[in-house]
């Protein structure tokens, strides 16, 4: 018990606890970098602003290894090219080192200028359980002027899901017919399992009535829409952290462990494609994220 221990002992125990917490926070940051939930530039900016922060205490070697397609060999070559010692922590970099690292990051991971805001066709995509459905439902409730597309799917309804409201639940034969008759704007097998597609007619009708249309679909579908309608506004919803994403998926409780693993595998691929989108929105709070989507829809209302 703490009362029976000497002061230095208590201090040592507290310091050990803090060290464990810091190690955990750094591991979590490393995961978020690997999953592209945070941009490397942002991590470097944090480290520069506060050397004592989790970002600041991250080793340059761990930072580089967390970046896509950087292994130990490449990491060492980059460090030698940038003349940065491998023992450095991000917060301990000198002005010159920070500048060359920032330049290297900008050339390797360009921050794309948003291209969107050009059409009333909005696509909301993002990894599983990030909250696309929740944000879309919030918009349906608070912004009835926005037409929310109802997809067709071959997946079975979840408890509480209503045919024609959440999805059109169809069998494989009907999905084949929709494709054959050209009735889908886009379609895809999602999570290597069920088929999902966007019925074209209701969208054309809503657009011709001057309405804004929102599709909540996966990455493959978003890419198809981009090809078919280059002016569409593509929005990618991000989780605050990878751990939060996993918690949301588990907390939703609608998939078994095998299905969750399948979805998280797809999520990694989707997160890595976020730069293809016109806008990134972090879904920390549903109402705020929904308001940001609506704001973008106003910007593109023409
Ligand atoms: N901002 C938020 N904060 C906390 N929990 C959230 C937030 N947004 C959504 N959730 C919760 O996360 C879970 C997943 O949300 P949702 O089903 O909307 O995700 P999704 O992106 O549509 O997933 P999928 O692609 O798998 O269909 C739900 O339990 C939802 O209540
Ligand atoms: N390409 C399309 N993807 C769609 C469509 N409708 C939904 N989705 C995506 O599927 C997954 C899984 O959804 P769930 O309801 O089974 O959890 C999710 O990423 C949706 O965005 C669609 O019409 N086309």
Coordinates of C-alpha atoms and ligand atoms in Angstrom, one line a residue:
X1 CA 0.0 0.0 0.0
X2 CA 1.2 3.5 -0.9
X3 CA 1.0 4.8 2.8
X4 CA 3.7 2.2 3.8
X5 CA 6.1 3.0 1.1
X6 CA 8.8 5.7 1.2
X7 CA 8.4 8.8 -1.0
X8 CA 11.1 7.8 -3.6
X9 CA 9.4 4.4 -4.0
X10 CA 6.0 6.0 -4.6
X11 CA 7.6 8.4 -7.1
X12 CA 9.3 5.5 -8.9
X13 CA 6.0 3.5 -9.1
X14 CA 4.2 6.6 -10.5
X15 CA 7.0 7.2 -13.0
X16 CA 6.9 3.6 -14.1
X17 CA 3.1 3.9 -14.6
X18 CA 3.6 7.0 -16.7
X19 CA 6.2 5.3 -18.8
X20 CA 3.8 2.4 -19.5
X21 CA 1.0 4.8 -20.5
X22 CA 3.4 6.8 -22.8
X23 CA 4.6 3.5 -24.4
X24 CA 0.9 2.6 -25.0
X25 CA 0.1 6.0 -26.4
X26 CA 3.1 5.8 -28.8
X27 CA 2.0 2.3 -29.9
X28 CA -1.4 3.7 -30.6
X29 CA 0.0 6.6 -32.5
X30 CA 2.1 4.2 -34.6
X31 CA -1.0 2.2 -35.4
X32 CA -2.9 5.4 -36.5
X33 CA 0.0 6.4 -38.7
X34 CA 0.2 2.9 -40.3
X35 CA -3.6 3.0 -40.9
X36 CA -3.3 6.5 -42.3
X37 CA -5.8 7.8 -39.7
X38 CA -3.4 10.6 -39.1
X39 CA -1.2 12.2 -41.6
X40 CA 2.6 12.1 -41.0
X41 CA 2.8 15.8 -41.6
X42 CA 0.3 16.4 -38.7
X43 CA 2.4 14.1 -36.4
X44 CA 5.5 16.1 -37.2
X45 CA 3.7 19.4 -36.6
X46 CA 2.6 18.2 -33.2
X47 CA 6.1 17.0 -32.3
X48 CA 7.5 20.4 -33.4
X49 CA 5.0 22.3 -31.3
X50 CA 5.5 20.2 -28.2
X51 CA 8.6 18.0 -27.8
X52 CA 7.1 16.5 -24.6
X53 CA 4.0 15.3 -26.4
X54 CA 3.5 11.6 -27.5
X55 CA 4.3 12.7 -31.0
X56 CA 7.4 14.5 -29.8
X57 CA 8.7 11.5 -27.9
X58 CA 8.3 9.1 -30.9
X59 CA 11.6 7.8 -32.3
X60 CA 12.3 8.9 -35.8
X61 CA 12.9 5.2 -36.7
X62 CA 9.4 4.1 -35.4
X63 CA 7.9 7.1 -37.2
X64 CA 9.4 6.1 -40.6
X65 CA 8.6 2.4 -40.2
X66 CA 4.9 3.3 -39.6
X67 CA 4.7 4.9 -43.0
X68 CA 3.4 2.9 -46.0
X69 CA 6.0 0.9 -47.9
X70 CA 8.9 1.8 -45.7
X71 CA 10.9 -1.2 -44.4
X72 CA 14.1 -1.2 -42.3
X73 CA 16.4 -0.9 -45.3
X74 CA 14.5 2.1 -46.9
X75 CA 14.3 3.7 -43.4
X76 CA 18.1 3.7 -43.0
X77 CA 18.7 5.0 -46.5
X78 CA 16.2 7.9 -45.9
X79 CA 17.8 8.8 -42.6
X80 CA 21.3 8.8 -44.1
X81 CA 20.0 10.9 -47.1
X82 CA 18.4 13.4 -44.8
X83 CA 21.4 13.3 -42.4
X84 CA 19.3 12.5 -39.3
X85 CA 20.6 10.3 -36.6
X86 CA 18.5 7.1 -36.0
X87 CA 18.6 7.8 -32.2
X88 CA 16.6 11.0 -32.6
X89 CA 13.1 11.5 -31.4
X90 CA 10.7 13.7 -33.5
X91 CA 10.6 16.4 -30.8
X92 CA 14.4 16.5 -30.7
X93 CA 15.0 17.3 -34.3
X94 CA 16.9 20.5 -35.2
X95 CA 15.4 23.2 -37.4
X96 CA 17.2 21.9 -40.5
X97 CA 16.3 18.3 -39.8
X98 CA 12.7 19.2 -39.4
X99 CA 12.7 21.2 -42.6
X100 CA 14.2 18.4 -44.7
X101 CA 12.0 15.7 -43.1
X102 CA 8.9 17.9 -43.8
X103 CA 10.0 18.4 -47.5
X104 CA 10.6 14.7 -47.9
X105 CA 7.1 13.9 -46.4
X106 CA 5.4 16.5 -48.7
X107 CA 7.0 15.0 -51.8
X108 CA 6.2 11.4 -50.7
X109 CA 2.7 12.0 -49.2
X110 CA 1.4 15.0 -51.1
X111 CA -1.5 16.7 -49.3
X112 CA -4.1 16.9 -52.1
X113 CA -6.0 20.1 -52.8
X114 CA -9.8 19.3 -52.6
X115 CA -11.1 19.0 -56.1
X116 CA -14.8 18.7 -55.1
X117 CA -17.7 20.9 -54.5
X118 CA -18.7 20.8 -58.1
X119 CA -21.8 18.7 -58.3
X120 CA -24.9 17.9 -56.3
X121 CA -24.1 14.2 -56.3
X122 CA -22.3 13.5 -53.0
X123 CA -20.6 10.2 -52.1
X124 CA -20.0 9.3 -48.5
X125 CA -17.5 6.5 -48.0
X126 CA -15.1 5.3 -45.3
X127 CA -14.1 2.2 -43.5
X128 CA -16.6 -0.2 -41.8
X129 CA -18.2 1.1 -38.6
X130 CA -16.7 4.6 -39.0
X131 CA -20.3 5.8 -38.7
X132 CA -21.4 6.4 -42.3
X133 CA -24.9 4.9 -41.7
X134 CA -25.3 6.9 -38.5
X135 CA -24.2 10.2 -40.1
X136 CA -26.4 9.5 -43.1
X137 CA -29.4 8.7 -40.8
X138 CA -28.8 12.0 -38.9
X139 CA -28.9 13.8 -42.3
X140 CA -32.1 12.0 -43.3
X141 CA -33.7 13.1 -40.1
X142 CA -32.5 16.7 -40.0
X143 CA -32.1 17.5 -43.7
X144 CA -35.0 16.0 -45.6
X145 CA -34.2 18.2 -48.5
X146 CA -31.2 16.0 -49.2
X147 CA -32.1 12.8 -51.1
X148 CA -30.5 9.8 -49.5
X149 CA -30.1 6.9 -51.9
X150 CA -31.4 3.5 -50.8
X151 CA -29.1 0.7 -52.1
X152 CA -30.0 -2.8 -53.2
X153 CA -28.1 -5.5 -51.4
X154 CA -28.0 -9.3 -51.3
X155 CA -27.1 -9.3 -47.6
X156 CA -29.7 -10.4 -45.0
X157 CA -31.5 -7.6 -43.1
X158 CA -30.2 -6.9 -39.6
X159 CA -32.7 -6.6 -36.7
X160 CA -34.7 -3.4 -37.1
X161 CA -33.7 -2.8 -40.8
X162 CA -36.7 -2.1 -43.0
X163 CA -36.9 -3.1 -46.7
X164 CA -37.1 0.0 -48.8
X165 CA -35.9 2.3 -46.0
X166 CA -32.4 1.0 -45.1
X167 CA -31.9 -1.2 -48.2
X168 CA -33.8 -3.0 -50.8
X169 CA -33.1 -6.6 -49.8
X170 CA -32.9 -8.7 -52.9
X171 CA -31.7 -12.2 -53.8
X172 CA -28.9 -12.9 -56.2
X173 CA -31.2 -13.4 -59.2
X174 CA -32.8 -10.0 -58.7
X175 CA -29.4 -8.4 -58.3
X176 CA -28.3 -10.0 -61.6
X177 CA -31.4 -8.6 -63.2
X178 CA -30.7 -5.1 -61.9
X179 CA -27.2 -5.3 -63.4
X180 CA -28.3 -6.8 -66.7
X181 CA -31.0 -4.1 -67.2
X182 CA -28.5 -1.3 -66.4
X183 CA -30.5 -0.2 -63.4
X184 CA -27.5 0.3 -61.2
X185 CA -25.2 3.4 -61.2
X186 CA -22.5 1.3 -59.5
X187 CA -22.3 -2.0 -57.7
X188 CA -19.7 -4.1 -55.9
X189 CA -19.1 -7.1 -53.8
X190 CA -18.3 -5.6 -50.4
X191 CA -16.1 -7.2 -47.7
X192 CA -15.7 -10.2 -50.2
X193 CA -19.2 -11.2 -49.3
X194 CA -22.5 -9.6 -50.3
X195 CA -23.4 -7.5 -53.3
X196 CA -24.5 -3.8 -53.0
X197 CA -25.6 -1.4 -55.7
X198 CA -27.0 2.1 -56.2
X199 CA -30.3 2.2 -58.1
X200 CA -29.9 4.7 -60.9
X201 CA -33.5 5.9 -61.5
X202 CA -34.3 7.6 -58.1
X203 CA -31.0 9.5 -58.3
X204 CA -31.5 10.8 -61.8
X205 CA -35.1 11.8 -60.8
X206 CA -33.9 13.6 -57.6
X207 CA -31.0 15.4 -59.5
X208 CA -33.4 16.5 -62.2
X209 CA -35.7 18.0 -59.5
X210 CA -32.7 20.1 -58.4
X211 CA -32.1 18.1 -55.2
X212 CA -28.8 17.2 -53.6
X213 CA -28.2 13.4 -53.6
X214 CA -26.2 11.5 -51.0
X215 CA -24.8 8.0 -51.6
X216 CA -23.4 6.0 -48.7
X217 CA -21.3 3.4 -50.4
X218 CA -17.9 1.6 -50.3
X219 CA -14.6 2.6 -51.9
X220 CA -15.1 0.5 -55.0
X221 CA -18.5 2.1 -55.6
X222 CA -17.0 5.6 -54.9
X223 CA -14.4 4.9 -57.6
X224 CA -17.1 3.8 -60.1
X225 CA -19.1 7.0 -59.4
X226 CA -16.0 9.1 -60.0
X227 CA -15.5 7.4 -63.4
X228 CA -19.2 7.8 -64.3
X229 CA -19.7 11.3 -62.9
X230 CA -16.3 13.0 -62.6
X231 CA -17.8 16.1 -61.0
X232 CA -19.3 14.1 -58.1
X233 CA -18.1 15.2 -54.6
X234 CA -16.3 12.4 -52.8
X235 CA -16.2 12.6 -49.0
X236 CA -14.3 10.2 -46.9
X237 CA -15.3 9.7 -43.2
X238 CA -12.4 9.0 -40.8
X239 CA -12.5 7.6 -37.3
X240 CA -10.8 9.6 -34.6
X241 CA -8.4 6.6 -34.1
X242 CA -8.0 3.0 -35.3
X243 CA -8.9 1.8 -31.8
X244 CA -12.1 3.8 -31.8
X245 CA -13.0 2.2 -35.1
X246 CA -12.5 -1.3 -33.7
X247 CA -14.5 -0.4 -30.7
X248 CA -17.4 0.9 -32.8
X249 CA -17.4 -2.2 -34.8
X250 CA -17.4 -4.5 -31.8
X251 CA -19.9 -2.2 -29.9
X252 CA -22.3 -2.4 -32.8
X253 CA -22.5 -6.1 -32.1
X254 CA -24.0 -7.0 -35.6
X255 CA -21.1 -9.1 -36.9
X256 CA -19.4 -12.2 -35.5
X257 CA -15.6 -12.3 -34.9
X258 CA -14.9 -13.7 -38.4
X259 CA -17.0 -11.1 -40.2
X260 CA -15.4 -8.3 -38.0
X261 CA -11.9 -9.5 -39.1
X262 CA -13.0 -9.5 -42.7
X263 CA -14.3 -6.0 -42.4
X264 CA -11.2 -4.7 -40.6
X265 CA -9.1 -6.1 -43.4
X266 CA -11.1 -4.1 -45.9
X267 CA -10.9 -1.1 -43.6
X268 CA -7.1 -1.0 -43.9
X269 CA -7.3 -0.9 -47.7
X270 CA -10.0 1.8 -47.6
X271 CA -8.1 4.0 -45.2
X272 CA -5.1 3.8 -47.5
X273 CA -7.2 5.3 -50.3
X274 CA -8.4 8.4 -48.5
X275 CA -6.3 10.7 -50.7
X276 CA -8.5 9.9 -53.6
X277 CA -11.3 11.8 -52.0
X278 CA -12.2 15.5 -52.3
X279 CA -12.9 16.0 -48.6
X280 CA -12.0 14.2 -45.3
X281 CA -14.3 14.5 -42.3
X282 CA -13.4 13.0 -38.9
X283 CA -16.5 11.5 -37.3
X284 CA -15.7 12.3 -33.7
X285 CA -19.3 13.5 -33.1
X286 CA -22.2 12.5 -35.3
X287 CA -24.0 15.8 -35.4
X288 CA -20.8 17.7 -36.2
X289 CA -19.8 15.3 -38.9
X290 CA -23.3 15.4 -40.4
X291 CA -23.2 19.2 -40.4
X292 CA -19.9 19.1 -42.2
X293 CA -21.4 16.9 -44.9
X294 CA -24.4 19.2 -45.3
X295 CA -22.1 22.2 -45.4
X296 CA -20.2 20.6 -48.4
X297 CA -23.6 19.9 -50.0
X298 CA -24.4 23.6 -49.8
X299 CA -21.1 24.5 -51.4
X300 CA -21.8 22.2 -54.3
X301 CA -25.5 23.1 -54.8
X302 CA -25.5 24.0 -58.5
Ligands
LIG1 N1 -19.4 9.8 -33.7 C1 -19.6 8.6 -33.1 N2 -19.3 8.4 -31.8 C2 -19.5 7.2 -31.2 N3 -20.1 6.1 -31.8 C3 -20.5 6.3 -33.1 C4 -20.3 7.5 -33.8 N4 -20.7 7.3 -35.1 C5 -21.2 6.1 -35.1 N5 -21.1 5.5 -34.0 C6 -21.4 4.1 -33.7 O1 -20.5 3.2 -34.4 C7 -21.2 2.1 -34.8 C8 -21.0 1.9 -36.3 O2 -21.7 2.9 -37.0 P1 -22.4 2.7 -38.4 O3 -23.1 1.4 -38.4 O4 -23.1 3.9 -38.7 O5 -21.1 2.5 -39.3 P2 -20.9 2.3 -40.9 O6 -19.8 3.2 -41.3 O7 -22.2 2.6 -41.6 O8 -20.5 0.8 -40.9 P3 -20.6 -0.3 -42.1 O9 -19.8 0.3 -43.3 O10 -20.0 -1.5 -41.5 O11 -22.0 -0.4 -42.5 C9 -22.6 2.2 -34.4 O12 -22.8 1.4 -33.2 C10 -22.8 3.7 -34.2 O13 -23.8 3.9 -33.2
LIG2 N1 -20.6 0.0 -53.6 C1 -21.6 0.0 -52.8 N2 -21.4 -0.1 -51.4 C2 -22.5 0.0 -50.6 C3 -23.7 0.3 -51.1 N3 -24.6 0.3 -50.1 C4 -23.9 0.1 -49.0 N4 -22.6 -0.1 -49.3 C5 -21.4 -0.3 -48.4 O1 -21.4 -1.6 -47.9 C6 -20.7 -1.7 -46.7 C7 -21.4 -2.6 -45.8 O2 -22.6 -2.2 -45.4 P1 -23.5 -2.9 -44.3 O3 -24.8 -2.2 -44.3 O4 -23.6 -4.3 -44.6 O5 -22.8 -2.7 -43.0 C8 -20.6 -0.3 -46.2 O6 -19.3 0.1 -46.4 C9 -21.5 0.5 -47.1 O7 -21.1 1.8 -47.3 C10 -23.9 0.5 -52.5 O8 -25.0 0.7 -53.0 N5 -22.8 0.3 -53.3

